[in-house]
Short mmCIF file of C-alpha atoms and ligand atoms in Angstrom, two decimals:
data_model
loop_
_atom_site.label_atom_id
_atom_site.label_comp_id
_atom_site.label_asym_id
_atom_site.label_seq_id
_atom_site.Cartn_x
_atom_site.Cartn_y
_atom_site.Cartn_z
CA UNK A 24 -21.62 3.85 13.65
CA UNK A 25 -24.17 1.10 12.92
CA UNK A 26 -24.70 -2.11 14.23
CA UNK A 27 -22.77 -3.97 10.72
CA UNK A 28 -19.83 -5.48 11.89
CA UNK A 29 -18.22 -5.60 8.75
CA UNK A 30 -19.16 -2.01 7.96
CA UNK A 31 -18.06 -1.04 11.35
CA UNK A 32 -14.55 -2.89 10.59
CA UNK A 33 -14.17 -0.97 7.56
CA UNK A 34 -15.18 2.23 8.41
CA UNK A 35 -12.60 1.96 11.90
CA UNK A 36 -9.66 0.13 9.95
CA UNK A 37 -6.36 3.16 10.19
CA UNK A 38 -3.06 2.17 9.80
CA UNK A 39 -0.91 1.36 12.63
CA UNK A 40 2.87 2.31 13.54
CA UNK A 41 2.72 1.05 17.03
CA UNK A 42 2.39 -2.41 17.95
CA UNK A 43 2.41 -4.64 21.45
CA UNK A 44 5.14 -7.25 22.19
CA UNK A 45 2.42 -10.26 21.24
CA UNK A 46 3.28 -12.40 18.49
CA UNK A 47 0.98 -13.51 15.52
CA UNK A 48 0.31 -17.03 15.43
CA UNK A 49 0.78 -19.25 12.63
CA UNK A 50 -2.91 -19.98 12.84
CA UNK A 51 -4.22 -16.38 13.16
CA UNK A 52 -1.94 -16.44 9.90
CA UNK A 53 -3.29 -18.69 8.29
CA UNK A 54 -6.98 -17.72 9.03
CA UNK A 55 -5.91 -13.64 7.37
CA UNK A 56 -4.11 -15.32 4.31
CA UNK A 57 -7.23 -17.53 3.62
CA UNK A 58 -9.40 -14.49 3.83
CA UNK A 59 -7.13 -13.07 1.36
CA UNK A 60 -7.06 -15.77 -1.12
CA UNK A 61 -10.51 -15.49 -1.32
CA UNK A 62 -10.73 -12.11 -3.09
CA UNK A 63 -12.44 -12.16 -6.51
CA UNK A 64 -9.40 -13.00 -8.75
CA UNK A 65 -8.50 -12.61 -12.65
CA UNK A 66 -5.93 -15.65 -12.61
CA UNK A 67 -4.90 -15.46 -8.77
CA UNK A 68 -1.48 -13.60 -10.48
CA UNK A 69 -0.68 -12.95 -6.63
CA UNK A 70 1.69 -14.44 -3.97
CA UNK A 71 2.98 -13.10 -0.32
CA UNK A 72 6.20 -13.78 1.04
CA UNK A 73 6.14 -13.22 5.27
CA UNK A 74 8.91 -13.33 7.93
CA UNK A 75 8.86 -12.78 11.13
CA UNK A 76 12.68 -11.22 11.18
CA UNK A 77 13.21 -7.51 10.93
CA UNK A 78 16.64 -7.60 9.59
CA UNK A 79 15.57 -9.88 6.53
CA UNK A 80 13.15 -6.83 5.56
CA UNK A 81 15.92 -4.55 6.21
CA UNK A 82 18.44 -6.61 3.83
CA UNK A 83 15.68 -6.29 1.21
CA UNK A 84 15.94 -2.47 1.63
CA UNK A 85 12.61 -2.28 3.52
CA UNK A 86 12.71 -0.32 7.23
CA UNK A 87 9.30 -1.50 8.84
CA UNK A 88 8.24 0.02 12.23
CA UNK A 89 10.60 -1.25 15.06
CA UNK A 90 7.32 -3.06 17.36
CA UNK A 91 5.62 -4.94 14.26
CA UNK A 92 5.87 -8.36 15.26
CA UNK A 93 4.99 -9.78 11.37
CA UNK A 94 5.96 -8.53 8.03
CA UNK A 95 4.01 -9.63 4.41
CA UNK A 96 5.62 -8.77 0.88
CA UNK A 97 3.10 -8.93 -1.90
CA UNK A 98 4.14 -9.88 -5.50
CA UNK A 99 2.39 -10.42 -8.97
CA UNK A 100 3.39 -13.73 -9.55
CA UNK A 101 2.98 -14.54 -13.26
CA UNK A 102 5.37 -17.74 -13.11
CA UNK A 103 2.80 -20.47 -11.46
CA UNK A 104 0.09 -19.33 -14.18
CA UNK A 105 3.25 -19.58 -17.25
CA UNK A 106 3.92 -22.90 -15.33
CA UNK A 107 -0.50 -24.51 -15.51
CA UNK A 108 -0.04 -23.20 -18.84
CA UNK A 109 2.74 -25.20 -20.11
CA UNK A 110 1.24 -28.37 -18.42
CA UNK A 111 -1.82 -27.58 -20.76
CA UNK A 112 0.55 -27.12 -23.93
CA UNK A 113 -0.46 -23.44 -24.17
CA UNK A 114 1.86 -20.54 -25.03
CA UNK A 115 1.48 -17.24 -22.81
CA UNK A 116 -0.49 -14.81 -25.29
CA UNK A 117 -0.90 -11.81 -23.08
CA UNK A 118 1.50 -8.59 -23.52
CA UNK A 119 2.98 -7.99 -20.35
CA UNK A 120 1.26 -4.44 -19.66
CA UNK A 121 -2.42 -6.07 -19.88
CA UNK A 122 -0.10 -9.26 -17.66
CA UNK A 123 0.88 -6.47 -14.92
CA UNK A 124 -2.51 -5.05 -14.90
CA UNK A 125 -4.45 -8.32 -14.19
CA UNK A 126 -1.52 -8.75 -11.27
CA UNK A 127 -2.15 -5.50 -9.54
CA UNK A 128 -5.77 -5.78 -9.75
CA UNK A 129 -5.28 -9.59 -7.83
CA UNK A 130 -2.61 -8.16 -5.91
CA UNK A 131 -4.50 -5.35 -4.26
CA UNK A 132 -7.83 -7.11 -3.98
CA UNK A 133 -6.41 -9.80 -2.33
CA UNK A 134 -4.05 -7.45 0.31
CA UNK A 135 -8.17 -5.24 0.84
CA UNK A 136 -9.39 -8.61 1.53
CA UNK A 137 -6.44 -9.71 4.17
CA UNK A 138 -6.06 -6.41 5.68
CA UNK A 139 -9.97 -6.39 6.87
CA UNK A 140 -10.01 -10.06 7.88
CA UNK A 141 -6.75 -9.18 9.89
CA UNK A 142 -8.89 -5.96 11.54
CA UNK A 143 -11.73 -8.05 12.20
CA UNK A 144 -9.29 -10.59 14.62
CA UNK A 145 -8.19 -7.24 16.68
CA UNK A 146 -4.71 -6.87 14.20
CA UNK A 147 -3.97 -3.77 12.74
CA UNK A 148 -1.54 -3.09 9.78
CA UNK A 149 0.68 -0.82 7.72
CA UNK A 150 1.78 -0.26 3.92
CA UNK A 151 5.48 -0.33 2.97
CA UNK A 152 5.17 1.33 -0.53
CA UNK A 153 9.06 1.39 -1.32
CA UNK A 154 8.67 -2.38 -2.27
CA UNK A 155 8.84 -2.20 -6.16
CA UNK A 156 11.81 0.19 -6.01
CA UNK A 157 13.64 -2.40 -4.01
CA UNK A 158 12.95 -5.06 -6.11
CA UNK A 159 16.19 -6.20 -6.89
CA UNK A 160 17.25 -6.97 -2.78
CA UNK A 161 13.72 -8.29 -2.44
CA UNK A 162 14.49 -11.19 -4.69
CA UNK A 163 18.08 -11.78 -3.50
CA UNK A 164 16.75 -11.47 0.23
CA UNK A 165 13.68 -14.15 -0.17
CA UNK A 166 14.91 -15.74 -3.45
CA UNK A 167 12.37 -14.61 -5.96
CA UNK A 168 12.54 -15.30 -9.36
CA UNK A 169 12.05 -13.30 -12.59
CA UNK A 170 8.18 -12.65 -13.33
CA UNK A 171 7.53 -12.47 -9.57
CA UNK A 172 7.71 -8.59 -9.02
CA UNK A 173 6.59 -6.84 -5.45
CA UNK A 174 3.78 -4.79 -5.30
CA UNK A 175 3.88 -3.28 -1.52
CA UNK A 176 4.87 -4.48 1.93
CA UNK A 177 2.84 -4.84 4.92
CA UNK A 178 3.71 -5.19 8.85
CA UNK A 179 0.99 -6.57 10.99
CA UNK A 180 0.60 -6.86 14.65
CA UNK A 181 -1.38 -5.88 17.71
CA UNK A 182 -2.44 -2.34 17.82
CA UNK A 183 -0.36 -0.90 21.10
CA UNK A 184 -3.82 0.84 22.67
CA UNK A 185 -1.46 3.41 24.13
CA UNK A 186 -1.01 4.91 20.97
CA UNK A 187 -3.42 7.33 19.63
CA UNK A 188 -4.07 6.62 16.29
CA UNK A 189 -7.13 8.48 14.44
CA UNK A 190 -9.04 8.05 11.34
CA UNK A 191 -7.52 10.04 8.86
CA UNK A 192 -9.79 12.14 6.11
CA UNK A 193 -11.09 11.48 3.05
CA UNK A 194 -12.30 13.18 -0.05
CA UNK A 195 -16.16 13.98 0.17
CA UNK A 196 -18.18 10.98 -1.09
CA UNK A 197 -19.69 13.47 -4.06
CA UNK A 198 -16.25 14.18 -5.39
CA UNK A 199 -15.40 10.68 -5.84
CA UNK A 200 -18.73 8.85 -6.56
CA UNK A 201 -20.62 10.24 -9.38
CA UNK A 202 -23.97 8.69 -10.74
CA UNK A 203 -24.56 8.03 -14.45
CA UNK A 204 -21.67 9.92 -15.92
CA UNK A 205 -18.61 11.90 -14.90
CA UNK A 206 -18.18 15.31 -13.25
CA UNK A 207 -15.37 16.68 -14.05
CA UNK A 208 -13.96 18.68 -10.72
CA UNK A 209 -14.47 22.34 -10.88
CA UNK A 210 -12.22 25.07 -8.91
CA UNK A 211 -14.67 24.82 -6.30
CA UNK A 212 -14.58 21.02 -5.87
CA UNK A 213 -10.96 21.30 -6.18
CA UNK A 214 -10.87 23.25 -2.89
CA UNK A 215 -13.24 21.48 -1.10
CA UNK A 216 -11.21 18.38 -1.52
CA UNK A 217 -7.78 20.17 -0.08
CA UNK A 218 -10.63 21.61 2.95
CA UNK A 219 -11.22 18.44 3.92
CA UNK A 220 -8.57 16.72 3.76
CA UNK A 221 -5.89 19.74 5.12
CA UNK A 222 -7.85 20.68 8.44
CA UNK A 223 -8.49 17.31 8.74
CA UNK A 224 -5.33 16.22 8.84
CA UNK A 225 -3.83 19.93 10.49
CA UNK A 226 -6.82 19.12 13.15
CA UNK A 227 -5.43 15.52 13.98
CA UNK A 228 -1.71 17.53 14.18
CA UNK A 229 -0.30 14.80 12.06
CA UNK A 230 2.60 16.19 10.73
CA UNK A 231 3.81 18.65 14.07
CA UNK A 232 3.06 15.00 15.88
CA UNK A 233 5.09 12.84 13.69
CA UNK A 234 7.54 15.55 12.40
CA UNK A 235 7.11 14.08 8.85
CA UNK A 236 7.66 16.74 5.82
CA UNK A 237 9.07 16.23 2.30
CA UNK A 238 12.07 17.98 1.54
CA UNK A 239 11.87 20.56 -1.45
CA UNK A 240 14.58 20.28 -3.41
CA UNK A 241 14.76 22.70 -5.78
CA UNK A 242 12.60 25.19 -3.64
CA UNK A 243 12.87 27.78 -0.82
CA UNK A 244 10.04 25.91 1.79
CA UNK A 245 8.50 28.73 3.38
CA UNK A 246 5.84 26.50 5.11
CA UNK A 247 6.08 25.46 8.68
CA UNK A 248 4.72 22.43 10.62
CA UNK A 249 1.97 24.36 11.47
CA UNK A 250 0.57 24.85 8.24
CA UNK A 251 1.67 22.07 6.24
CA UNK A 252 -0.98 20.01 5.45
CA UNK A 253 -1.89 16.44 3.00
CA UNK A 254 -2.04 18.48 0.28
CA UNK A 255 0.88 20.17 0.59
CA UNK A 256 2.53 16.94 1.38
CA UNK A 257 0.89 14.57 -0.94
CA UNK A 258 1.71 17.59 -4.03
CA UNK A 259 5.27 17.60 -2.63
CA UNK A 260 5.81 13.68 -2.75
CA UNK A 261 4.63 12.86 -6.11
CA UNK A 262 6.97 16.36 -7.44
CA UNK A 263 10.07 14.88 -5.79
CA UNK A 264 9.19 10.95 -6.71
CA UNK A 265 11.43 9.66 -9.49
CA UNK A 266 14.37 11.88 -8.69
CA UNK A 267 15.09 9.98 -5.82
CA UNK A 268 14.33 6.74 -7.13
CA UNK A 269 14.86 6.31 -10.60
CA UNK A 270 12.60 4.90 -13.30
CA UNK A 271 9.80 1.82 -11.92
CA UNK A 272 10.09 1.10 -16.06
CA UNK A 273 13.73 -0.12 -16.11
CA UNK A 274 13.44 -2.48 -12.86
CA UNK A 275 10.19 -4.18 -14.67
CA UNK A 276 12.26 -4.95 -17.26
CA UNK A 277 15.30 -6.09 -15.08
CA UNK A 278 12.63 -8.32 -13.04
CA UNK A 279 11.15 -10.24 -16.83
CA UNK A 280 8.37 -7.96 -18.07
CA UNK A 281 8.86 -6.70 -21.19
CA UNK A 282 7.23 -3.48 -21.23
CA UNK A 283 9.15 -2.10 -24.76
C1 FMN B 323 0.69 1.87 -1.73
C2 FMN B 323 0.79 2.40 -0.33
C3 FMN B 323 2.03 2.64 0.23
C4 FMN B 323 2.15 3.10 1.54
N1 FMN B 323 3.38 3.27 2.08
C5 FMN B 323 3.51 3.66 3.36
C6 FMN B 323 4.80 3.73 3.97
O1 FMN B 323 5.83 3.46 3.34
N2 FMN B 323 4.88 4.10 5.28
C7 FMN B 323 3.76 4.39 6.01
O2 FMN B 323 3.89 4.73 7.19
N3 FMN B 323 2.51 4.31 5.47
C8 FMN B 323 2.37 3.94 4.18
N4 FMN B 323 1.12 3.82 3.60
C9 FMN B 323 -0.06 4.09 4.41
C10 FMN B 323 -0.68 5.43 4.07
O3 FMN B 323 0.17 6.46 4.51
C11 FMN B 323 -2.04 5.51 4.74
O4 FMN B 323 -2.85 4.45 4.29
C12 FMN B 323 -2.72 6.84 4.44
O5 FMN B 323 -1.98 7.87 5.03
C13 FMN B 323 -4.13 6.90 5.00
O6 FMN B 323 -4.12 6.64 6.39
P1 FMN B 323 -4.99 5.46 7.00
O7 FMN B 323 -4.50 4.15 6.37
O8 FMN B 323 -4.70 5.49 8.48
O9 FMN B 323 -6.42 5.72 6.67
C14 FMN B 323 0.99 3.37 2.30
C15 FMN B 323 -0.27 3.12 1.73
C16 FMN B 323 -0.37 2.65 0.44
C17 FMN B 323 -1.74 2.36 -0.16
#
């Protein structure tokens, strides 16, 4: 701890699954949204969509956490820009790959900046990452168009204080930072990584707490609750990814981005 707020902010932000009965205001909003417009920005390629209605999330294929009060949909939003441009008497030049990767990068920088500012006025907040594979009831649900695509979901609230909720681990600092040129991870590093981050998160009892596991599906699992750990789970979820869920590729295209 130091005496930085914003550090402190940061360094304290965890995701939250529990929320009071206290609504968001429309000002405390507005306030979090500004903050998040104000993210450095390649062509502010980013929009956000909120409602206040659980069922409207759940008829855009999104289940959010039953006591968040406010839910936020986050898109690349390519259309306004397309629109500026035509008012200039300019063609769009850019391929839609180097067009998607300008989005995310708003996208994302934008939701960093929001989530923070939403921390710093006692909110707390979880990631829905299903959103892009449920693109197609997101825009029938909140009437997006084609070249608006969502990026993730987000419900926000007040943190219920009678829910523990703990900082969850990260990578050492060395293993992710590296001065003046790369160091490629060695066997060593490798397991220092899964060290940290499997008795942290085995310490914390996430996964015996919240009963969360990913099926095998085309393995024997012959690893209990008590040993199953991030990396075990985090291995298992990007194994099993696209077999439920079919290709992101194909709903780009569906959605207006050319990616062929
Ligand atoms: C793209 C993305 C998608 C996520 N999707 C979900 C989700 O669907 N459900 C959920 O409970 N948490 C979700 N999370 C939250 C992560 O599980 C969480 O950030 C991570 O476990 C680290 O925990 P912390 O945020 O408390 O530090 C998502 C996070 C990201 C960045």
């Amino acid at each position: 701890m130091t005496d930085n707020v914003v550090l402190n902010t940061i360094n304290n932000r965890r995701s939250i699954r529990e929320y009071l009965d206290k609504p968001v205001s429309n000002e405390i909003l507005s306030l979090i949204f500004k903050a998040g417009f104000r993210a450095p920005f390649a062509a502010q390629l980013c929009s956000v969509i909120y409602t206040r209605s659980r069922d409207k999330m759940k008829e855009a294929g999104i289940s959010v956490y039953p006591t968040a009060p406010v839910h936020m949909i986050f898109f690349i939003d390519v259309v306004r820009l397309e629109k500026i441009m035509a008012h200039r008497g300019h063609d769009y030049g850019y391929d839609d790959m180097m067009t998607l990767w300008l989005g995310m990068q708003d996208v994302v920088l934008m939701i960093e900046n929001l989530t923070i500012a939403a921390e710093s006025l006692g909110l707390g907040s979880v990631l829905y990452g299903l959103a892009p594979l449920r693109a197609d009831s997101i825009a029938t649900t909140f009437k997006v168009p084609n070249r608006v695509f969502p990026v993730v979901g987000m419900s926000v609230g007040y943190p219920d204080p009678a829910e523990e909720t703990e900082i969850r681990p990260r990578f050492p600092l060395e293993m992710a930072a590296f001065e003046d040129e790369y160091r490629d991870h060695t066997d060593q590093d490798i397991k220092s990584c899964m060290k940290v981050m499997d008795e942290g998160y085995i310490a914390q009892g996430y996964y015996i707490k919240s009963r969360t596991k990913v099926d095998l599906i085309d393995k024997e699992d012959t690893i209990g609750f008590d040993t199953y750990s991030w990396s075990e789970h985090i291995s298992r979820k990007f194994r099993n990814a696209f077999r439920r869920e079919g290709p992101l590729l194909d709903i780009l295209q569906r959605h207006g981005f050319d990616l062929k």
